[in-house]
Amino acid sequence: MIYLFNPDHDMALANGKTNYMPPESARQMAADLALLPLWYALPRAQVLAAPDCHFADFLNRLQLRLNISASLVGMREVVQSERPVFCPWGWNPSLRRRLEQQGISRRFLPSDAYMETLRRFSHRQFAIELLPKLRTSRFFCGESVYLQTVGECRAFVESRAQSLLKAPLSGSGKGLCWCDGRFTPSVSGWCRRVIASQGGVAGEPVYEKALDFALEFHSGNGEIRFLGYSIFCTTPNGKYAGNELGSNEEMARRLSSLVPLGELLSLQSRLEDELRCIARFYNGFLGVDMMVCHFPGHAPEYRIHPCVEVNLRTNMGVVARKLTDNYLAPGAHGTFRISCHPDNRTLLDAHCRLSRQYPLSVENGKIRSGYLPLVPVTPACQYHAFAVVFPIDVPVLP
């Protein structure tokens, strides 16, 4: 299995063209975080990365302390292999085209029919149709509609004091338009552009959010397997900011302090049933983003929005879940972050500061506490992925 990190996946899938070129920021992120799959790859898998002494040295140092069995591989070796099996962050037509151009035979890559099916289930219309099937009790909430004309968008926005419009093919907090009841020229122009390129817009009310979380799954061989919970945080405008690290049991306890555990377990079971239509064709990770919403003065006061979006790809919640389950000592918890710095010097300063402030402690191949870079800090990078881990009963970073 050959893993590769292509963080431009959502944008590439929305574009749909084989000649799509990601922006410079996405290309930089892909290069800087190329080794991120080390933390969720299967044992003895390979991670595709450009030949780089910094990469090899980083992996060698990790393997001295942690039980990481994955290895690095370059494209030249992949092209020469007999039957390469790829596991990208997400499949899209432009990635398939790039691999073909580098010498990978089409017979080892997804078909046109697969790409079309993947796009259909990645579309927010699938999440909109799934949402009412998951609102099975008074402990659930959520409304989402598909708007196909500018007039429908106007009526939706002007009927609510606050609403959120979403591009149908987008993720990680991108493709969002926040509205305050006024259908301004800016909102109208945004709707026209998205409808012209993607066929419609998803419309949702704005809720008082108490917590962002997701249920993470692996799909394959016709079955959906639950991996666990992920609790994450976002910026005020909805962009992904990071994940919490902690045992699945601890996350279940935290969620069940707001909503009954039985409702969470019922939701998991219902999702496993509803997502089997995906498991018939899709092999890989997927996550269903959710949130706990607060309804002060009403009963129940906290309710689950069970389907904010469906991510038919690997996601940062999977990275956090696998990192915790495979490499953290029992009881250890912490934070997982992706950071972007204006220049390499700023990143190096932050790396040195965190190294001094949180020295790494590893015991029997498991991380007890400290700062752990998840990718190498090189003289050229601006993006960074890292964890800060604390022993049990020590609070995490804000």
mmCIF file of C-alpha atoms in Angstrom:
data_model
loop_
_atom_site.group_PDB
_atom_site.id
_atom_site.type_symbol
_atom_site.label_atom_id
_atom_site.label_comp_id
_atom_site.label_asym_id
_atom_site.label_seq_id
_atom_site.Cartn_x
_atom_site.Cartn_y
_atom_site.Cartn_z
ATOM 1 C CA MET A 1 0.000 0.000 0.000
ATOM 2 C CA ILE A 2 1.398 3.396 -1.049
ATOM 3 C CA TYR A 3 0.074 6.402 0.872
ATOM 4 C CA LEU A 4 0.247 9.942 -0.420
ATOM 5 C CA PHE A 5 -0.902 13.270 0.988
ATOM 6 C CA ASN A 6 -2.820 15.512 -1.441
ATOM 7 C CA PRO A 7 -4.529 18.217 0.650
ATOM 8 C CA ASP A 8 -5.931 19.940 -2.456
ATOM 9 C CA HIS A 9 -8.379 17.042 -2.889
ATOM 10 C CA ASP A 10 -11.583 18.955 -2.069
ATOM 11 C CA MET A 11 -10.724 21.784 -4.460
ATOM 12 C CA ALA A 12 -9.678 19.335 -7.174
ATOM 13 C CA LEU A 13 -12.882 17.317 -6.849
ATOM 14 C CA ALA A 14 -14.981 20.484 -7.020
ATOM 15 C CA ASN A 15 -13.098 21.590 -10.139
ATOM 16 C CA GLY A 16 -13.521 18.162 -11.702
ATOM 17 C CA LYS A 17 -10.993 18.693 -14.509
ATOM 18 C CA THR A 18 -7.949 16.527 -15.131
ATOM 19 C CA ASN A 19 -5.769 19.576 -15.738
ATOM 20 C CA TYR A 20 -6.655 21.274 -12.433
ATOM 21 C CA MET A 21 -3.665 23.047 -10.895
ATOM 22 C CA PRO A 22 -3.804 23.578 -7.113
ATOM 23 C CA PRO A 23 -2.824 26.980 -5.734
ATOM 24 C CA GLU A 24 0.713 27.524 -4.505
ATOM 25 C CA SER A 25 -0.401 27.298 -0.861
ATOM 26 C CA ALA A 26 -1.821 23.798 -1.417
ATOM 27 C CA ARG A 27 1.318 22.672 -3.239
ATOM 28 C CA GLN A 28 3.448 23.998 -0.382
ATOM 29 C CA MET A 29 1.279 22.204 2.171
ATOM 30 C CA ALA A 30 1.508 18.934 0.234
ATOM 31 C CA ALA A 31 5.302 19.174 0.137
ATOM 32 C CA ASP A 32 5.735 20.233 3.782
ATOM 33 C CA LEU A 33 3.335 17.614 5.203
ATOM 34 C CA ALA A 34 4.205 14.773 2.802
ATOM 35 C CA LEU A 35 5.097 12.438 5.693
ATOM 36 C CA LEU A 36 1.803 12.897 7.571
ATOM 37 C CA PRO A 37 0.542 9.456 6.372
ATOM 38 C CA LEU A 38 3.204 7.811 8.584
ATOM 39 C CA TRP A 39 0.774 8.241 11.478
ATOM 40 C CA TYR A 40 -2.245 6.501 9.948
ATOM 41 C CA ALA A 41 -0.682 4.093 7.414
ATOM 42 C CA LEU A 42 -1.024 0.360 7.817
ATOM 43 C CA PRO A 43 2.014 -1.505 9.211
ATOM 44 C CA ARG A 44 4.836 -1.927 6.681
ATOM 45 C CA ALA A 45 3.136 0.405 4.203
ATOM 46 C CA GLN A 46 5.018 2.930 2.081
ATOM 47 C CA VAL A 47 4.645 6.714 2.056
ATOM 48 C CA LEU A 48 5.280 8.482 -1.244
ATOM 49 C CA ALA A 49 7.701 11.372 -0.792
ATOM 50 C CA ALA A 50 10.324 13.199 -2.828
ATOM 51 C CA PRO A 51 13.885 12.016 -2.155
ATOM 52 C CA ASP A 52 15.071 14.231 0.709
ATOM 53 C CA CYS A 53 17.709 13.664 3.374
ATOM 54 C CA HIS A 54 15.559 15.567 5.894
ATOM 55 C CA PHE A 55 12.718 13.077 5.356
ATOM 56 C CA ALA A 56 14.954 10.021 5.772
ATOM 57 C CA ASP A 57 16.670 11.413 8.872
ATOM 58 C CA PHE A 58 13.311 12.314 10.437
ATOM 59 C CA LEU A 59 11.935 8.795 9.929
ATOM 60 C CA ASN A 60 15.113 7.183 11.253
ATOM 61 C CA ARG A 61 14.909 9.254 14.446
ATOM 62 C CA LEU A 62 11.248 8.368 14.902
ATOM 63 C CA GLN A 63 11.886 4.654 14.483
ATOM 64 C CA LEU A 64 14.483 4.726 17.259
ATOM 65 C CA ARG A 65 11.751 5.685 19.744
ATOM 66 C CA LEU A 66 8.396 4.624 18.291
ATOM 67 C CA ASN A 67 7.137 1.468 16.622
ATOM 68 C CA ILE A 68 6.697 2.931 13.146
ATOM 69 C CA SER A 69 7.122 0.291 10.456
ATOM 70 C CA ALA A 70 6.173 2.371 7.409
ATOM 71 C CA SER A 71 8.917 3.272 4.949
ATOM 72 C CA LEU A 72 9.461 6.016 2.380
ATOM 73 C CA VAL A 73 9.356 5.456 -1.351
ATOM 74 C CA GLY A 74 10.036 7.686 -4.354
ATOM 75 C CA MET A 75 8.029 7.841 -7.574
ATOM 76 C CA ARG A 76 10.809 6.153 -9.548
ATOM 77 C CA GLU A 77 10.538 3.030 -7.369
ATOM 78 C CA VAL A 78 6.739 3.120 -7.532
ATOM 79 C CA VAL A 79 6.754 3.217 -11.334
ATOM 80 C CA GLN A 80 9.055 0.196 -11.380
ATOM 81 C CA SER A 81 6.909 -1.844 -8.969
ATOM 82 C CA GLU A 82 4.726 -4.613 -10.360
ATOM 83 C CA ARG A 83 1.296 -3.805 -8.918
ATOM 84 C CA PRO A 84 1.224 -0.482 -7.032
ATOM 85 C CA VAL A 85 -1.814 0.051 -4.786
ATOM 86 C CA PHE A 86 -2.370 3.697 -3.891
ATOM 87 C CA CYS A 87 -4.056 5.166 -0.828
ATOM 88 C CA PRO A 88 -4.210 8.948 -1.342
ATOM 89 C CA TRP A 89 -5.802 11.470 0.998
ATOM 90 C CA GLY A 90 -8.564 11.486 -1.607
ATOM 91 C CA TRP A 91 -9.070 10.424 -5.226
ATOM 92 C CA ASN A 92 -9.910 12.976 -7.927
ATOM 93 C CA PRO A 93 -9.399 13.221 -11.699
ATOM 94 C CA SER A 94 -6.386 15.547 -11.529
ATOM 95 C CA LEU A 95 -4.500 13.253 -9.137
ATOM 96 C CA ARG A 96 -5.157 10.287 -11.414
ATOM 97 C CA ARG A 97 -3.885 12.309 -14.383
ATOM 98 C CA ARG A 98 -0.711 13.343 -12.510
ATOM 99 C CA LEU A 99 0.072 9.728 -11.637
ATOM 100 C CA GLU A 100 -0.476 8.695 -15.235
ATOM 101 C CA GLN A 101 1.884 11.413 -16.434
ATOM 102 C CA GLN A 102 4.535 10.108 -14.055
ATOM 103 C CA GLY A 103 4.331 6.631 -15.562
ATOM 104 C CA ILE A 104 1.646 4.774 -13.570
ATOM 105 C CA SER A 105 -0.475 2.499 -15.763
ATOM 106 C CA ARG A 106 -4.195 3.335 -15.949
ATOM 107 C CA ARG A 107 -5.048 -0.226 -14.872
ATOM 108 C CA PHE A 108 -3.764 0.567 -11.354
ATOM 109 C CA LEU A 109 -5.890 3.725 -11.059
ATOM 110 C CA PRO A 110 -9.622 4.347 -10.508
ATOM 111 C CA SER A 111 -11.961 4.276 -13.475
ATOM 112 C CA ASP A 112 -14.103 7.141 -14.797
ATOM 113 C CA ALA A 113 -17.174 5.435 -13.321
ATOM 114 C CA TYR A 114 -15.513 5.276 -9.899
ATOM 115 C CA MET A 115 -14.635 8.981 -10.079
ATOM 116 C CA GLU A 116 -18.200 9.893 -10.970
ATOM 117 C CA THR A 117 -19.636 7.803 -8.120
ATOM 118 C CA LEU A 118 -17.151 9.288 -5.665
ATOM 119 C CA ARG A 119 -18.116 12.796 -6.735
ATOM 120 C CA ARG A 120 -21.812 12.017 -6.337
ATOM 121 C CA PHE A 121 -21.455 10.740 -2.778
ATOM 122 C CA SER A 122 -19.047 13.573 -1.869
ATOM 123 C CA HIS A 123 -21.649 16.137 -2.931
ATOM 124 C CA ARG A 124 -23.510 17.863 -0.084
ATOM 125 C CA GLN A 125 -26.793 16.703 -1.578
ATOM 126 C CA PHE A 126 -25.979 13.229 -0.239
ATOM 127 C CA ALA A 127 -25.483 14.678 3.272
ATOM 128 C CA ILE A 128 -28.738 16.643 2.931
ATOM 129 C CA GLU A 129 -30.622 13.449 2.067
ATOM 130 C CA LEU A 130 -28.903 11.520 4.867
ATOM 131 C CA LEU A 131 -29.616 14.069 7.628
ATOM 132 C CA PRO A 132 -33.362 13.367 8.226
ATOM 133 C CA LYS A 133 -32.671 9.618 8.396
ATOM 134 C CA LEU A 134 -30.400 10.254 11.399
ATOM 135 C CA ARG A 135 -32.734 12.554 13.377
ATOM 136 C CA THR A 136 -34.345 9.659 15.199
ATOM 137 C CA SER A 137 -35.243 11.295 18.542
ATOM 138 C CA ARG A 138 -35.668 14.635 20.288
ATOM 139 C CA PHE A 139 -31.919 14.599 21.054
ATOM 140 C CA PHE A 140 -31.159 15.374 17.397
ATOM 141 C CA CYS A 141 -31.540 18.522 15.334
ATOM 142 C CA GLY A 142 -30.483 19.894 11.988
ATOM 143 C CA GLU A 143 -31.922 21.314 8.795
ATOM 144 C CA SER A 144 -30.293 21.528 5.388
ATOM 145 C CA VAL A 145 -31.806 22.260 1.987
ATOM 146 C CA TYR A 146 -30.488 22.229 -1.559
ATOM 147 C CA LEU A 147 -31.025 25.511 -3.416
ATOM 148 C CA GLN A 148 -30.722 25.527 -7.207
ATOM 149 C CA THR A 149 -31.581 29.103 -8.179
ATOM 150 C CA VAL A 150 -30.536 32.533 -6.973
ATOM 151 C CA GLY A 151 -34.193 33.192 -6.110
ATOM 152 C CA GLU A 152 -34.293 30.167 -3.820
ATOM 153 C CA CYS A 153 -31.093 31.362 -2.153
ATOM 154 C CA ARG A 154 -32.576 34.819 -1.610
ATOM 155 C CA ALA A 155 -35.755 33.413 -0.045
ATOM 156 C CA PHE A 156 -33.758 31.163 2.272
ATOM 157 C CA VAL A 157 -31.367 33.897 3.446
ATOM 158 C CA GLU A 158 -34.074 36.526 3.968
ATOM 159 C CA SER A 159 -36.279 34.133 5.977
ATOM 160 C CA ARG A 160 -33.690 33.784 8.769
ATOM 161 C CA ALA A 161 -31.755 36.184 10.967
ATOM 162 C CA GLN A 162 -28.630 34.086 10.401
ATOM 163 C CA SER A 163 -27.870 31.364 7.882
ATOM 164 C CA LEU A 164 -24.975 29.620 6.221
ATOM 165 C CA LEU A 165 -24.630 28.810 2.527
ATOM 166 C CA LYS A 166 -22.186 26.123 1.431
ATOM 167 C CA ALA A 167 -20.716 25.130 -1.912
ATOM 168 C CA PRO A 168 -21.823 21.519 -2.586
ATOM 169 C CA LEU A 169 -18.275 20.274 -3.154
ATOM 170 C CA SER A 170 -16.045 21.765 -0.488
ATOM 171 C CA GLY A 171 -14.657 20.873 2.912
ATOM 172 C CA SER A 172 -12.411 21.833 5.822
ATOM 173 C CA GLY A 173 -14.283 25.094 6.324
ATOM 174 C CA LYS A 174 -13.892 26.304 2.737
ATOM 175 C CA GLY A 175 -16.674 27.300 0.341
ATOM 176 C CA LEU A 176 -18.788 28.962 3.048
ATOM 177 C CA CYS A 177 -20.902 32.123 2.875
ATOM 178 C CA TRP A 178 -22.183 33.480 6.200
ATOM 179 C CA CYS A 179 -25.399 35.526 5.974
ATOM 180 C CA ASP A 180 -27.192 37.855 8.405
ATOM 181 C CA GLY A 181 -30.639 37.992 6.800
ATOM 182 C CA ARG A 182 -29.629 40.360 3.982
ATOM 183 C CA PHE A 183 -29.194 39.110 0.436
ATOM 184 C CA THR A 184 -26.444 41.530 -0.487
ATOM 185 C CA PRO A 185 -24.833 41.858 -3.947
ATOM 186 C CA SER A 186 -21.819 40.010 -2.539
ATOM 187 C CA VAL A 187 -23.970 37.073 -1.390
ATOM 188 C CA SER A 188 -25.872 37.098 -4.680
ATOM 189 C CA GLY A 189 -22.644 37.023 -6.693
ATOM 190 C CA TRP A 190 -21.271 34.165 -4.582
ATOM 191 C CA CYS A 191 -24.477 32.162 -5.163
ATOM 192 C CA ARG A 192 -24.407 32.775 -8.908
ATOM 193 C CA ARG A 193 -20.801 31.605 -9.207
ATOM 194 C CA VAL A 194 -21.340 28.446 -7.142
ATOM 195 C CA ILE A 195 -24.594 27.518 -8.907
ATOM 196 C CA ALA A 196 -22.937 28.033 -12.299
ATOM 197 C CA SER A 197 -19.975 25.801 -11.425
ATOM 198 C CA GLN A 198 -21.558 23.186 -9.134
ATOM 199 C CA GLY A 199 -25.300 23.250 -9.853
ATOM 200 C CA GLY A 200 -26.614 24.464 -6.510
ATOM 201 C CA VAL A 201 -25.978 25.652 -2.959
ATOM 202 C CA ALA A 202 -26.614 24.006 0.416
ATOM 203 C CA GLY A 203 -28.462 26.221 2.900
ATOM 204 C CA GLU A 204 -28.494 25.776 6.678
ATOM 205 C CA PRO A 205 -29.596 27.714 9.766
ATOM 206 C CA VAL A 206 -26.857 28.882 12.136
ATOM 207 C CA TYR A 207 -26.947 27.059 15.470
ATOM 208 C CA GLU A 208 -25.420 27.879 18.831
ATOM 209 C CA LYS A 209 -22.592 25.367 18.742
ATOM 210 C CA ALA A 210 -21.273 23.761 21.911
ATOM 211 C CA LEU A 211 -18.838 21.262 20.396
ATOM 212 C CA ASP A 212 -17.549 20.025 17.028
ATOM 213 C CA PHE A 213 -17.006 16.289 16.675
ATOM 214 C CA ALA A 214 -17.053 13.509 14.107
ATOM 215 C CA LEU A 215 -17.572 9.784 13.828
ATOM 216 C CA GLU A 216 -14.706 8.199 11.906
ATOM 217 C CA PHE A 217 -15.091 5.038 9.829
ATOM 218 C CA HIS A 218 -13.233 2.789 7.436
ATOM 219 C CA SER A 219 -15.091 1.525 4.385
ATOM 220 C CA GLY A 220 -14.178 -1.586 2.437
ATOM 221 C CA ASN A 221 -15.363 -4.963 1.158
ATOM 222 C CA GLY A 222 -18.982 -3.919 1.543
ATOM 223 C CA GLU A 223 -18.658 -3.144 5.254
ATOM 224 C CA ILE A 224 -18.418 0.007 7.349
ATOM 225 C CA ARG A 225 -16.156 -0.254 10.413
ATOM 226 C CA PHE A 226 -16.335 2.323 13.209
ATOM 227 C CA LEU A 227 -12.911 3.688 14.181
ATOM 228 C CA GLY A 228 -13.984 6.040 16.938
ATOM 229 C CA TYR A 229 -14.765 9.632 17.799
ATOM 230 C CA SER A 230 -12.797 12.746 17.002
ATOM 231 C CA ILE A 231 -13.340 16.089 18.717
ATOM 232 C CA PHE A 232 -12.040 19.056 16.785
ATOM 233 C CA CYS A 233 -12.010 22.838 16.852
ATOM 234 C CA THR A 234 -12.618 25.455 14.191
ATOM 235 C CA THR A 235 -11.971 29.158 13.757
ATOM 236 C CA PRO A 236 -14.889 31.624 14.108
ATOM 237 C CA ASN A 237 -15.451 31.484 10.334
ATOM 238 C CA GLY A 238 -15.615 27.687 10.318
ATOM 239 C CA LYS A 239 -12.140 26.650 9.142
ATOM 240 C CA TYR A 240 -10.471 23.602 10.662
ATOM 241 C CA ALA A 241 -8.009 24.486 13.458
ATOM 242 C CA GLY A 242 -7.055 21.215 15.146
ATOM 243 C CA ASN A 243 -8.070 18.051 16.978
ATOM 244 C CA GLU A 244 -8.022 16.873 20.542
ATOM 245 C CA LEU A 245 -6.045 13.739 21.370
ATOM 246 C CA GLY A 246 -7.527 11.309 23.834
ATOM 247 C CA SER A 247 -8.882 7.817 24.199
ATOM 248 C CA ASN A 248 -12.120 6.917 22.488
ATOM 249 C CA GLU A 249 -13.616 6.118 25.892
ATOM 250 C CA GLU A 250 -12.754 9.574 27.243
ATOM 251 C CA MET A 251 -14.296 11.270 24.208
ATOM 252 C CA ALA A 252 -17.448 9.191 24.596
ATOM 253 C CA ARG A 253 -17.648 10.232 28.257
ATOM 254 C CA ARG A 254 -17.258 13.891 27.311
ATOM 255 C CA LEU A 255 -19.946 13.711 24.645
ATOM 256 C CA SER A 256 -22.282 11.765 26.932
ATOM 257 C CA SER A 257 -22.080 14.561 29.509
ATOM 258 C CA LEU A 258 -24.105 16.596 26.999
ATOM 259 C CA VAL A 259 -26.277 13.969 25.292
ATOM 260 C CA PRO A 260 -27.159 10.417 26.405
ATOM 261 C CA LEU A 261 -24.604 7.746 25.501
ATOM 262 C CA GLY A 262 -27.404 5.554 24.180
ATOM 263 C CA GLU A 263 -28.222 8.170 21.543
ATOM 264 C CA LEU A 264 -24.577 8.250 20.419
ATOM 265 C CA LEU A 265 -24.443 4.458 20.131
ATOM 266 C CA SER A 266 -27.744 4.408 18.241
ATOM 267 C CA LEU A 267 -26.410 7.061 15.856
ATOM 268 C CA GLN A 268 -23.257 5.032 15.216
ATOM 269 C CA SER A 269 -25.306 1.940 14.398
ATOM 270 C CA ARG A 270 -27.668 3.873 12.131
ATOM 271 C CA LEU A 271 -24.759 5.408 10.239
ATOM 272 C CA GLU A 272 -23.126 2.027 9.721
ATOM 273 C CA ASP A 273 -26.360 0.883 8.057
ATOM 274 C CA GLU A 274 -26.892 4.027 5.963
ATOM 275 C CA LEU A 275 -23.293 4.170 4.722
ATOM 276 C CA ARG A 276 -23.245 0.621 3.370
ATOM 277 C CA CYS A 277 -24.233 2.074 -0.007
ATOM 278 C CA ILE A 278 -20.777 3.688 0.006
ATOM 279 C CA ALA A 279 -18.964 0.553 1.147
ATOM 280 C CA ARG A 280 -20.034 -1.241 -2.032
ATOM 281 C CA PHE A 281 -17.561 0.830 -4.075
ATOM 282 C CA TYR A 282 -15.317 2.819 -1.712
ATOM 283 C CA ASN A 283 -12.255 1.497 0.102
ATOM 284 C CA GLY A 284 -10.742 3.960 2.535
ATOM 285 C CA PHE A 285 -11.349 6.276 5.453
ATOM 286 C CA LEU A 286 -14.378 8.497 5.805
ATOM 287 C CA GLY A 287 -15.749 10.798 8.468
ATOM 288 C CA VAL A 288 -19.131 12.296 9.270
ATOM 289 C CA ASP A 289 -18.803 15.744 10.851
ATOM 290 C CA MET A 290 -21.329 16.610 13.551
ATOM 291 C CA MET A 291 -21.853 19.154 16.294
ATOM 292 C CA VAL A 292 -23.542 19.403 19.657
ATOM 293 C CA CYS A 293 -25.915 22.380 19.571
ATOM 294 C CA HIS A 294 -27.115 24.367 22.569
ATOM 295 C CA PHE A 295 -30.802 25.258 22.981
ATOM 296 C CA PRO A 296 -30.898 27.305 26.216
ATOM 297 C CA GLY A 297 -34.263 27.269 27.964
ATOM 298 C CA HIS A 298 -35.473 24.247 26.009
ATOM 299 C CA ALA A 299 -35.490 20.517 26.687
ATOM 300 C CA PRO A 300 -33.307 18.787 25.852
ATOM 301 C CA GLU A 301 -30.852 21.640 26.205
ATOM 302 C CA TYR A 302 -28.158 19.920 24.099
ATOM 303 C CA ARG A 303 -28.846 18.107 20.833
ATOM 304 C CA ILE A 304 -26.706 16.483 18.142
ATOM 305 C CA HIS A 305 -26.642 17.742 14.585
ATOM 306 C CA PRO A 306 -25.761 14.288 13.154
ATOM 307 C CA CYS A 307 -24.644 15.165 9.617
ATOM 308 C CA VAL A 308 -22.957 18.511 9.007
ATOM 309 C CA GLU A 309 -20.970 16.945 6.169
ATOM 310 C CA VAL A 310 -19.685 13.598 4.932
ATOM 311 C CA ASN A 311 -15.960 13.517 4.104
ATOM 312 C CA LEU A 312 -15.339 10.680 1.671
ATOM 313 C CA ARG A 313 -11.574 10.841 2.148
ATOM 314 C CA THR A 314 -8.973 10.678 4.863
ATOM 315 C CA ASN A 315 -9.335 13.576 7.297
ATOM 316 C CA MET A 316 -7.482 15.093 10.234
ATOM 317 C CA GLY A 317 -9.803 13.346 12.682
ATOM 318 C CA VAL A 318 -8.530 10.003 11.376
ATOM 319 C CA VAL A 319 -4.938 11.195 11.871
ATOM 320 C CA ALA A 320 -5.733 12.211 15.464
ATOM 321 C CA ARG A 321 -7.583 8.962 16.181
ATOM 322 C CA LYS A 322 -4.792 6.738 14.811
ATOM 323 C CA LEU A 323 -2.075 8.809 16.504
ATOM 324 C CA THR A 324 -3.808 8.409 19.866
ATOM 325 C CA ASP A 325 -4.666 4.739 19.537
ATOM 326 C CA ASN A 326 -1.286 3.626 18.195
ATOM 327 C CA TYR A 327 1.284 5.902 19.810
ATOM 328 C CA LEU A 328 0.014 7.570 23.007
ATOM 329 C CA ALA A 329 0.529 6.000 26.421
ATOM 330 C CA PRO A 330 -2.643 5.008 28.323
ATOM 331 C CA GLY A 331 -4.227 8.090 29.867
ATOM 332 C CA ALA A 332 -2.162 10.546 27.836
ATOM 333 C CA HIS A 333 -4.060 13.239 25.985
ATOM 334 C CA GLY A 334 -3.349 16.472 24.196
ATOM 335 C CA THR A 335 -3.777 18.458 21.018
ATOM 336 C CA PHE A 336 -2.996 17.921 17.341
ATOM 337 C CA ARG A 337 -2.466 21.008 15.204
ATOM 338 C CA ILE A 338 -1.721 22.030 11.635
ATOM 339 C CA SER A 339 -0.024 25.432 11.601
ATOM 340 C CA CYS A 340 0.902 27.777 8.761
ATOM 341 C CA HIS A 341 3.687 30.310 9.201
ATOM 342 C CA PRO A 342 4.499 33.393 7.110
ATOM 343 C CA ASP A 343 8.072 32.202 6.623
ATOM 344 C CA ASN A 344 10.446 29.418 7.553
ATOM 345 C CA ARG A 345 12.185 31.421 10.288
ATOM 346 C CA THR A 346 8.910 31.857 12.193
ATOM 347 C CA LEU A 347 8.232 28.123 11.983
ATOM 348 C CA LEU A 348 11.728 27.255 13.218
ATOM 349 C CA ASP A 349 11.324 29.651 16.161
ATOM 350 C CA ALA A 350 8.001 28.041 17.111
ATOM 351 C CA HIS A 351 9.522 24.557 16.771
ATOM 352 C CA CYS A 352 12.435 25.440 19.087
ATOM 353 C CA ARG A 353 10.151 27.092 21.620
ATOM 354 C CA LEU A 354 7.793 24.093 21.808
ATOM 355 C CA SER A 355 10.754 21.683 22.041
ATOM 356 C CA ARG A 356 12.102 23.565 25.080
ATOM 357 C CA GLN A 357 8.722 24.100 26.714
ATOM 358 C CA TYR A 358 7.412 20.541 26.306
ATOM 359 C CA PRO A 359 10.308 18.029 26.224
ATOM 360 C CA LEU A 360 9.289 14.714 24.715
ATOM 361 C CA SER A 361 8.949 11.712 27.021
ATOM 362 C CA VAL A 362 8.594 8.239 25.474
ATOM 363 C CA GLU A 363 8.335 5.025 27.463
ATOM 364 C CA ASN A 364 8.121 1.512 25.960
ATOM 365 C CA GLY A 365 7.492 2.976 22.527
ATOM 366 C CA LYS A 366 4.543 5.138 23.687
ATOM 367 C CA ILE A 367 4.394 8.906 24.101
ATOM 368 C CA ARG A 368 3.796 9.932 27.702
ATOM 369 C CA SER A 369 4.105 13.688 27.264
ATOM 370 C CA GLY A 370 5.755 16.465 25.313
ATOM 371 C CA TYR A 371 5.981 18.098 21.919
ATOM 372 C CA LEU A 372 6.105 15.765 18.925
ATOM 373 C CA PRO A 373 6.678 17.061 15.373
ATOM 374 C CA LEU A 374 4.667 14.784 13.072
ATOM 375 C CA VAL A 375 6.587 15.913 9.972
ATOM 376 C CA PRO A 376 10.173 17.135 9.586
ATOM 377 C CA VAL A 377 10.950 20.802 10.106
ATOM 378 C CA THR A 378 13.141 21.593 7.105
ATOM 379 C CA PRO A 379 14.827 24.833 5.945
ATOM 380 C CA ALA A 380 12.129 25.308 3.300
ATOM 381 C CA CYS A 381 8.824 24.503 5.009
ATOM 382 C CA GLN A 382 6.079 26.851 6.186
ATOM 383 C CA TYR A 383 3.397 24.317 7.177
ATOM 384 C CA HIS A 384 3.789 22.176 10.258
ATOM 385 C CA ALA A 385 1.900 19.275 11.838
ATOM 386 C CA PHE A 386 2.563 18.520 15.495
ATOM 387 C CA ALA A 387 1.144 17.183 18.738
ATOM 388 C CA VAL A 388 1.558 18.350 22.313
ATOM 389 C CA VAL A 389 0.856 15.504 24.730
ATOM 390 C CA PHE A 390 0.173 15.626 28.466
ATOM 391 C CA PRO A 391 -0.028 12.828 31.045
ATOM 392 C CA ILE A 392 -3.352 11.964 32.651
ATOM 393 C CA ASP A 393 -4.991 14.708 34.803
ATOM 394 C CA VAL A 394 -2.898 17.500 33.245
ATOM 395 C CA PRO A 395 -5.017 20.007 31.249
ATOM 396 C CA VAL A 396 -4.321 20.435 27.533
ATOM 397 C CA LEU A 397 -3.274 23.580 25.725
ATOM 398 C CA PRO A 398 -6.064 26.124 25.061
#
